[in-house]
Amino acid sequence: MKDHPATVVVIGAANIDIFARPNTSHTMYDSNPGHVHIAHGGVGRNIVENLARLDMKPLFLTALAGDMDGVAIRQCLEDLGATVCAITHAHSNRYVAMLDQRGELLLAVADMAGLEVMDADFLHQHRSALTQASSLVLDANLPDVTWSWLIEHVATPIYADAISVAKADRLKPYRQNIHTLKVNRFEASVLSGEHPDAPPEMHIAALLGFGITEVFLTLGEHGAMHGSSQGIRHMPSFIKQTNIVNATGAGDAFMSGVIYANQHKKDSLTYGLAMSSISLRSRDAVSPALNVKRLEDTVKEDL
């Protein structure tokens, strides 16, 4: 498919998420009674599902295996109104997360090797859609060849999610090409050059200094900050720690809220935090209860 009327194009990972959560405080180096939950995931895929549930009909460019998991991932997104165009690779990516009893992430292992097959030829097939979109959303799982081709051939504003400390380093050569960046404090440190314990304002100022137009720095239970040429501001979290079910999709939801808000000329920091709040209350990375009404109600309740 070479042409697509999508306003937002997302390029990123799709995988199977495996979440393990103990019933009580965990004991290291031992078997812990608890619950294991399997769901569709991947930063790019999660953002696509969020946007599809908000009636935005995104286009998703990714790598999928032809196995049962890959077919199911595609079908789920298409049923929600997204368009999926995928290059084929050998087996579905996996993300295994160990949570604590509160649902906060302790440790995760990500097997995302499948994205390495995404090459310039695949992107060229979708050049028309990429150039016509108003927003291009990329996650840091993408190989350098993808970033290099997009920067050379596409002028669409780039929204980038750093994903993790390990993956954030991949974004360093492209900081000046990013329009909107979402990071947490540790990812920000990798890209800003500031110490992780430096005030968030220092991270944001440094990142803006590289030419990034908008920076969103998430602070967990302390909410998030937004920086641009208009200044830096903070907003507290919309949810109490005791109400958290699963925190692994909160960052993806936040980025989705920012994209939704910018497309609809609403306050991006508010909608990012509202989306995170909805995700944190769900055992899945993307809440199956998400829709436009739920999002707008959450914004009204917490303002």
mmCIF file of C-alpha atoms in Angstrom:
data_model
loop_
_atom_site.group_PDB
_atom_site.id
_atom_site.type_symbol
_atom_site.label_atom_id
_atom_site.label_comp_id
_atom_site.label_asym_id
_atom_site.label_seq_id
_atom_site.Cartn_x
_atom_site.Cartn_y
_atom_site.Cartn_z
ATOM 1 C CA MET A 1 0.000 0.000 0.000
ATOM 2 C CA LYS A 2 1.691 3.201 -1.160
ATOM 3 C CA ASP A 3 -0.949 5.799 -0.387
ATOM 4 C CA HIS A 4 -2.848 6.281 2.832
ATOM 5 C CA PRO A 5 -4.775 9.301 4.163
ATOM 6 C CA ALA A 6 -3.514 8.821 7.732
ATOM 7 C CA THR A 7 -2.783 11.993 9.674
ATOM 8 C CA VAL A 8 -0.416 10.087 11.962
ATOM 9 C CA VAL A 9 2.078 7.442 10.852
ATOM 10 C CA VAL A 10 3.735 5.329 13.541
ATOM 11 C CA ILE A 11 6.912 3.343 12.880
ATOM 12 C CA GLY A 12 7.977 1.005 15.646
ATOM 13 C CA ALA A 13 7.860 -2.298 17.435
ATOM 14 C CA ALA A 14 5.047 -4.795 17.823
ATOM 15 C CA ASN A 15 5.530 -7.710 20.164
ATOM 16 C CA ILE A 16 4.057 -10.073 22.702
ATOM 17 C CA ASP A 17 4.142 -8.763 26.295
ATOM 18 C CA ILE A 18 4.497 -11.190 29.190
ATOM 19 C CA PHE A 19 3.849 -9.623 32.611
ATOM 20 C CA ALA A 20 4.650 -11.377 35.899
ATOM 21 C CA ARG A 21 3.396 -9.828 39.149
ATOM 22 C CA PRO A 22 3.870 -11.370 42.628
ATOM 23 C CA ASN A 23 0.980 -11.481 45.081
ATOM 24 C CA THR A 24 3.078 -9.991 47.883
ATOM 25 C CA SER A 25 6.475 -8.357 48.318
ATOM 26 C CA HIS A 26 8.878 -10.212 46.037
ATOM 27 C CA THR A 27 11.800 -12.384 47.135
ATOM 28 C CA MET A 28 14.850 -12.292 44.887
ATOM 29 C CA TYR A 29 16.435 -15.533 43.653
ATOM 30 C CA ASP A 30 13.314 -17.529 44.535
ATOM 31 C CA SER A 31 9.973 -18.568 43.050
ATOM 32 C CA ASN A 32 7.241 -16.041 43.888
ATOM 33 C CA PRO A 33 3.518 -16.906 43.840
ATOM 34 C CA GLY A 34 1.687 -14.480 41.588
ATOM 35 C CA HIS A 35 -0.009 -13.931 38.260
ATOM 36 C CA VAL A 36 1.295 -14.047 34.685
ATOM 37 C CA HIS A 37 -0.540 -12.126 31.962
ATOM 38 C CA ILE A 38 0.144 -12.220 28.213
ATOM 39 C CA ALA A 39 -0.917 -9.410 25.869
ATOM 40 C CA HIS A 40 -0.010 -7.607 22.656
ATOM 41 C CA GLY A 41 2.600 -4.884 23.168
ATOM 42 C CA GLY A 42 5.487 -2.901 21.748
ATOM 43 C CA VAL A 43 5.884 0.868 22.050
ATOM 44 C CA GLY A 44 4.847 1.576 18.475
ATOM 45 C CA ARG A 45 1.991 -0.932 18.584
ATOM 46 C CA ASN A 46 0.730 0.441 21.903
ATOM 47 C CA ILE A 47 0.685 3.981 20.546
ATOM 48 C CA VAL A 48 -1.177 2.791 17.444
ATOM 49 C CA GLU A 49 -3.808 1.004 19.529
ATOM 50 C CA ASN A 50 -4.255 4.045 21.765
ATOM 51 C CA LEU A 51 -4.706 6.331 18.762
ATOM 52 C CA ALA A 52 -7.052 3.876 17.046
ATOM 53 C CA ARG A 53 -9.215 3.709 20.171
ATOM 54 C CA LEU A 54 -9.340 7.516 19.987
ATOM 55 C CA ASP A 55 -10.689 7.295 16.409
ATOM 56 C CA MET A 56 -7.518 8.669 14.788
ATOM 57 C CA LYS A 57 -7.080 5.810 12.246
ATOM 58 C CA PRO A 58 -3.257 5.743 12.264
ATOM 59 C CA LEU A 59 -1.006 3.959 9.797
ATOM 60 C CA PHE A 60 1.446 1.538 11.416
ATOM 61 C CA LEU A 61 4.688 0.523 9.717
ATOM 62 C CA THR A 62 6.350 -2.339 11.551
ATOM 63 C CA ALA A 63 7.899 -5.802 11.334
ATOM 64 C CA LEU A 64 5.680 -8.811 12.012
ATOM 65 C CA ALA A 65 6.232 -12.537 11.879
ATOM 66 C CA GLY A 66 3.868 -14.727 9.904
ATOM 67 C CA ASP A 67 3.172 -16.815 12.990
ATOM 68 C CA MET A 68 -0.040 -16.911 14.999
ATOM 69 C CA ASP A 69 1.058 -14.021 17.227
ATOM 70 C CA GLY A 70 1.915 -11.789 14.281
ATOM 71 C CA VAL A 71 -1.429 -12.467 12.608
ATOM 72 C CA ALA A 72 -3.295 -11.738 15.852
ATOM 73 C CA ILE A 73 -1.441 -8.446 16.414
ATOM 74 C CA ARG A 74 -2.339 -7.254 12.921
ATOM 75 C CA GLN A 75 -5.984 -8.326 13.184
ATOM 76 C CA CYS A 76 -6.510 -6.604 16.535
ATOM 77 C CA LEU A 77 -5.238 -3.254 15.250
ATOM 78 C CA GLU A 78 -7.137 -3.466 11.972
ATOM 79 C CA ASP A 79 -10.347 -4.281 13.836
ATOM 80 C CA LEU A 80 -9.887 -0.985 15.728
ATOM 81 C CA GLY A 81 -9.494 1.022 12.523
ATOM 82 C CA ALA A 82 -5.714 1.197 12.119
ATOM 83 C CA THR A 83 -3.930 0.285 8.902
ATOM 84 C CA VAL A 84 -0.976 -2.079 9.324
ATOM 85 C CA CYS A 85 1.802 -2.457 6.752
ATOM 86 C CA ALA A 86 4.503 -4.866 7.863
ATOM 87 C CA ILE A 87 7.750 -6.293 6.619
ATOM 88 C CA THR A 88 8.065 -9.987 7.458
ATOM 89 C CA HIS A 89 10.609 -11.422 9.872
ATOM 90 C CA ALA A 90 11.241 -14.842 11.400
ATOM 91 C CA HIS A 91 9.525 -14.764 14.790
ATOM 92 C CA SER A 92 7.430 -12.397 16.890
ATOM 93 C CA ASN A 93 9.277 -10.041 19.229
ATOM 94 C CA ARG A 94 8.917 -10.667 22.967
ATOM 95 C CA TYR A 95 8.921 -8.335 25.977
ATOM 96 C CA VAL A 96 9.041 -9.956 29.424
ATOM 97 C CA ALA A 97 8.383 -7.688 32.421
ATOM 98 C CA MET A 98 8.709 -8.465 36.118
ATOM 99 C CA LEU A 99 6.475 -6.189 38.188
ATOM 100 C CA ASP A 100 6.376 -5.625 41.919
ATOM 101 C CA GLN A 101 3.208 -6.193 43.933
ATOM 102 C CA ARG A 102 2.064 -2.618 43.173
ATOM 103 C CA GLY A 103 2.422 -3.089 39.421
ATOM 104 C CA GLU A 104 5.588 -1.007 39.076
ATOM 105 C CA LEU A 105 8.298 -2.291 36.747
ATOM 106 C CA LEU A 106 11.256 -4.026 38.420
ATOM 107 C CA LEU A 107 13.020 -5.460 35.383
ATOM 108 C CA ALA A 108 12.254 -6.172 31.755
ATOM 109 C CA VAL A 109 13.948 -8.036 28.916
ATOM 110 C CA ALA A 110 13.135 -6.942 25.365
ATOM 111 C CA ASP A 111 13.843 -9.138 22.336
ATOM 112 C CA MET A 112 13.251 -6.687 19.464
ATOM 113 C CA ALA A 113 15.647 -8.075 16.857
ATOM 114 C CA GLY A 114 12.810 -8.311 14.340
ATOM 115 C CA LEU A 115 12.890 -4.563 13.679
ATOM 116 C CA GLU A 116 16.393 -4.825 12.247
ATOM 117 C CA VAL A 117 14.857 -6.118 8.988
ATOM 118 C CA MET A 118 13.157 -2.757 8.361
ATOM 119 C CA ASP A 119 15.138 -1.280 5.472
ATOM 120 C CA ALA A 120 15.064 1.675 3.096
ATOM 121 C CA ASP A 121 13.192 -0.260 0.396
ATOM 122 C CA PHE A 122 10.291 -0.910 2.776
ATOM 123 C CA LEU A 123 10.134 2.751 3.801
ATOM 124 C CA HIS A 124 10.325 3.914 0.183
ATOM 125 C CA GLN A 125 7.183 1.914 -0.601
ATOM 126 C CA HIS A 126 5.324 4.147 1.860
ATOM 127 C CA ARG A 127 6.987 7.454 1.033
ATOM 128 C CA SER A 128 3.741 9.086 -0.077
ATOM 129 C CA ALA A 129 2.011 8.341 3.233
ATOM 130 C CA LEU A 130 5.068 9.461 5.196
ATOM 131 C CA THR A 131 5.318 12.806 3.428
ATOM 132 C CA GLN A 132 1.565 13.524 3.562
ATOM 133 C CA ALA A 133 1.154 12.799 7.279
ATOM 134 C CA SER A 134 1.114 15.652 9.781
ATOM 135 C CA SER A 135 2.988 13.651 12.432
ATOM 136 C CA LEU A 136 5.527 10.837 12.284
ATOM 137 C CA VAL A 137 5.928 8.832 15.498
ATOM 138 C CA LEU A 138 9.123 6.817 15.966
ATOM 139 C CA ASP A 139 10.337 4.643 18.813
ATOM 140 C CA ALA A 140 13.999 4.164 19.678
ATOM 141 C CA ASN A 141 13.904 0.456 18.788
ATOM 142 C CA LEU A 142 14.348 1.434 15.141
ATOM 143 C CA PRO A 143 17.722 0.778 13.461
ATOM 144 C CA ASP A 144 19.924 3.618 12.217
ATOM 145 C CA VAL A 145 19.075 2.890 8.581
ATOM 146 C CA THR A 146 15.433 3.751 9.305
ATOM 147 C CA TRP A 147 16.262 7.037 11.002
ATOM 148 C CA SER A 148 18.768 8.040 8.333
ATOM 149 C CA TRP A 149 16.359 7.371 5.468
ATOM 150 C CA LEU A 150 13.488 9.229 7.114
ATOM 151 C CA ILE A 151 15.578 12.293 7.914
ATOM 152 C CA GLU A 152 16.913 12.440 4.357
ATOM 153 C CA HIS A 153 13.604 11.886 2.553
ATOM 154 C CA VAL A 154 10.765 13.041 4.835
ATOM 155 C CA ALA A 155 10.117 16.489 6.331
ATOM 156 C CA THR A 156 7.144 15.440 8.493
ATOM 157 C CA PRO A 157 7.592 16.487 12.167
ATOM 158 C CA ILE A 158 9.044 13.610 14.197
ATOM 159 C CA TYR A 159 7.681 12.585 17.595
ATOM 160 C CA ALA A 160 10.238 10.331 19.302
ATOM 161 C CA ASP A 161 9.928 8.078 22.347
ATOM 162 C CA ALA A 162 13.275 7.231 23.978
ATOM 163 C CA ILE A 163 11.846 3.957 25.438
ATOM 164 C CA SER A 164 14.723 3.063 27.770
ATOM 165 C CA VAL A 165 18.196 4.124 28.862
ATOM 166 C CA ALA A 166 19.740 1.503 26.582
ATOM 167 C CA LYS A 167 17.750 2.599 23.529
ATOM 168 C CA ALA A 168 17.892 6.356 24.206
ATOM 169 C CA ASP A 169 21.522 6.397 23.109
ATOM 170 C CA ARG A 170 20.352 5.584 19.573
ATOM 171 C CA LEU A 171 18.658 8.982 19.376
ATOM 172 C CA LYS A 172 21.801 11.044 20.026
ATOM 173 C CA PRO A 173 22.756 11.563 16.360
ATOM 174 C CA TYR A 174 19.214 12.712 15.537
ATOM 175 C CA ARG A 175 18.397 15.092 18.391
ATOM 176 C CA GLN A 176 18.351 18.137 16.115
ATOM 177 C CA ASN A 177 15.871 16.367 13.808
ATOM 178 C CA ILE A 178 13.297 15.579 16.498
ATOM 179 C CA HIS A 179 10.306 17.880 16.860
ATOM 180 C CA THR A 180 8.795 16.365 20.026
ATOM 181 C CA LEU A 181 10.651 14.119 22.475
ATOM 182 C CA LYS A 182 9.300 12.077 25.394
ATOM 183 C CA VAL A 183 11.744 10.883 28.048
ATOM 184 C CA ASN A 184 11.918 9.972 31.705
ATOM 185 C CA ARG A 185 14.649 11.363 33.958
ATOM 186 C CA PHE A 186 17.159 8.593 33.181
ATOM 187 C CA GLU A 187 16.569 8.676 29.424
ATOM 188 C CA ALA A 188 16.834 12.459 29.558
ATOM 189 C CA SER A 189 20.254 12.166 31.194
ATOM 190 C CA VAL A 190 21.552 10.064 28.294
ATOM 191 C CA LEU A 191 20.401 12.632 25.747
ATOM 192 C CA SER A 192 20.976 15.857 27.682
ATOM 193 C CA GLY A 193 24.396 15.032 29.104
ATOM 194 C CA GLU A 194 23.248 16.153 32.560
ATOM 195 C CA HIS A 195 23.484 13.967 35.676
ATOM 196 C CA PRO A 196 20.324 11.882 36.293
ATOM 197 C CA ASP A 197 19.823 13.675 39.623
ATOM 198 C CA ALA A 198 20.045 17.131 38.065
ATOM 199 C CA PRO A 199 16.850 19.210 38.272
ATOM 200 C CA PRO A 200 14.408 18.256 35.494
ATOM 201 C CA GLU A 201 14.512 21.831 34.236
ATOM 202 C CA MET A 202 18.211 21.402 33.425
ATOM 203 C CA HIS A 203 17.528 18.301 31.336
ATOM 204 C CA ILE A 204 14.737 20.034 29.454
ATOM 205 C CA ALA A 205 16.778 23.186 28.814
ATOM 206 C CA ALA A 206 19.690 21.132 27.493
ATOM 207 C CA LEU A 207 17.434 19.117 25.183
ATOM 208 C CA LEU A 208 15.754 22.239 23.846
ATOM 209 C CA GLY A 209 19.251 23.557 23.193
ATOM 210 C CA PHE A 210 19.809 20.770 20.662
ATOM 211 C CA GLY A 211 16.947 22.154 18.583
ATOM 212 C CA ILE A 212 14.110 19.955 19.835
ATOM 213 C CA THR A 213 10.865 21.968 19.718
ATOM 214 C CA GLU A 214 8.970 20.263 22.550
ATOM 215 C CA VAL A 215 10.239 18.088 25.399
ATOM 216 C CA PHE A 216 8.042 16.023 27.721
ATOM 217 C CA LEU A 217 9.793 14.652 30.810
ATOM 218 C CA THR A 218 7.722 12.154 32.779
ATOM 219 C CA LEU A 219 8.302 11.931 36.537
ATOM 220 C CA GLY A 220 6.311 8.872 37.594
ATOM 221 C CA GLU A 221 4.199 9.574 40.669
ATOM 222 C CA HIS A 222 5.253 13.232 40.488
ATOM 223 C CA GLY A 223 3.553 13.854 37.150
ATOM 224 C CA ALA A 224 5.340 15.334 34.148
ATOM 225 C CA MET A 225 6.948 18.466 32.754
ATOM 226 C CA HIS A 226 6.717 20.162 29.378
ATOM 227 C CA GLY A 227 9.317 22.431 27.868
ATOM 228 C CA SER A 228 9.285 24.579 24.737
ATOM 229 C CA SER A 229 10.314 28.070 23.641
ATOM 230 C CA GLN A 230 7.352 29.292 25.714
ATOM 231 C CA GLY A 231 8.917 28.025 28.947
ATOM 232 C CA ILE A 232 8.848 24.999 31.245
ATOM 233 C CA ARG A 233 5.866 23.892 33.331
ATOM 234 C CA HIS A 234 4.963 21.023 35.636
ATOM 235 C CA MET A 235 1.693 19.173 36.227
ATOM 236 C CA PRO A 236 1.088 16.579 38.990
ATOM 237 C CA SER A 237 0.002 13.005 38.340
ATOM 238 C CA PHE A 238 -3.703 12.244 37.873
ATOM 239 C CA ILE A 239 -3.546 8.972 39.837
ATOM 240 C CA LYS A 240 -2.569 7.783 43.310
ATOM 241 C CA GLN A 241 0.101 5.089 43.631
ATOM 242 C CA THR A 242 -2.368 2.788 45.390
ATOM 243 C CA ASN A 243 -4.581 2.698 42.276
ATOM 244 C CA ILE A 244 -1.861 1.490 39.893
ATOM 245 C CA VAL A 245 -2.459 -1.925 38.313
ATOM 246 C CA ASN A 246 0.283 -2.023 35.647
ATOM 247 C CA ALA A 247 2.730 0.784 34.880
ATOM 248 C CA THR A 248 4.349 -0.642 31.752
ATOM 249 C CA GLY A 249 2.107 1.115 29.217
ATOM 250 C CA ALA A 250 1.940 4.503 30.923
ATOM 251 C CA GLY A 251 4.695 6.108 28.866
ATOM 252 C CA ASP A 252 3.203 4.930 25.577
ATOM 253 C CA ALA A 253 -0.187 6.227 26.678
ATOM 254 C CA PHE A 254 1.356 9.573 27.605
ATOM 255 C CA MET A 255 2.880 9.943 24.154
ATOM 256 C CA SER A 256 -0.458 9.002 22.583
ATOM 257 C CA GLY A 257 -2.178 11.698 24.626
ATOM 258 C CA VAL A 258 0.342 14.284 23.444
ATOM 259 C CA ILE A 259 -0.251 13.325 19.810
ATOM 260 C CA TYR A 260 -4.039 13.346 20.230
ATOM 261 C CA ALA A 261 -3.946 16.742 21.928
ATOM 262 C CA ASN A 262 -1.717 18.323 19.301
ATOM 263 C CA GLN A 263 -3.948 17.033 16.509
ATOM 264 C CA HIS A 264 -7.031 18.461 18.239
ATOM 265 C CA LYS A 265 -5.399 21.692 19.495
ATOM 266 C CA LYS A 266 -5.755 20.772 23.165
ATOM 267 C CA ASP A 267 -3.274 20.983 26.045
ATOM 268 C CA SER A 268 -0.756 18.219 25.412
ATOM 269 C CA LEU A 269 0.577 17.907 28.973
ATOM 270 C CA THR A 270 -2.935 17.524 30.378
ATOM 271 C CA TYR A 271 -3.938 14.889 27.840
ATOM 272 C CA GLY A 272 -0.668 13.021 28.210
ATOM 273 C CA LEU A 273 -1.201 12.657 31.953
ATOM 274 C CA ALA A 274 -4.865 11.764 31.488
ATOM 275 C CA MET A 275 -3.939 8.973 29.089
ATOM 276 C CA SER A 276 -1.296 7.680 31.503
ATOM 277 C CA SER A 277 -3.878 7.630 34.268
ATOM 278 C CA ILE A 278 -6.212 5.465 32.185
ATOM 279 C CA SER A 279 -3.404 3.066 31.258
ATOM 280 C CA LEU A 280 -2.155 2.727 34.842
ATOM 281 C CA ARG A 281 -5.566 1.434 35.923
ATOM 282 C CA SER A 282 -5.486 -1.417 33.374
ATOM 283 C CA ARG A 283 -3.628 -4.732 33.522
ATOM 284 C CA ASP A 284 -2.902 -4.350 29.794
ATOM 285 C CA ALA A 285 -0.469 -1.791 28.379
ATOM 286 C CA VAL A 286 -3.451 -0.252 26.551
ATOM 287 C CA SER A 287 -6.737 -0.033 28.405
ATOM 288 C CA PRO A 288 -9.543 -1.855 26.552
ATOM 289 C CA ALA A 289 -11.895 0.704 28.124
ATOM 290 C CA LEU A 290 -10.198 3.606 26.334
ATOM 291 C CA ASN A 291 -12.254 5.783 24.003
ATOM 292 C CA VAL A 292 -12.655 9.512 23.375
ATOM 293 C CA LYS A 293 -15.401 9.893 25.992
ATOM 294 C CA ARG A 294 -13.323 8.110 28.642
ATOM 295 C CA LEU A 295 -10.369 10.376 27.894
ATOM 296 C CA GLU A 296 -12.411 13.577 27.976
ATOM 297 C CA ASP A 297 -14.125 12.490 31.205
ATOM 298 C CA THR A 298 -10.738 11.805 32.802
ATOM 299 C CA VAL A 299 -9.507 15.256 31.826
ATOM 300 C CA LYS A 300 -12.608 16.897 33.326
ATOM 301 C CA GLU A 301 -12.419 14.873 36.543
ATOM 302 C CA ASP A 302 -8.791 15.677 37.246
ATOM 303 C CA LEU A 303 -8.577 19.328 36.254
#
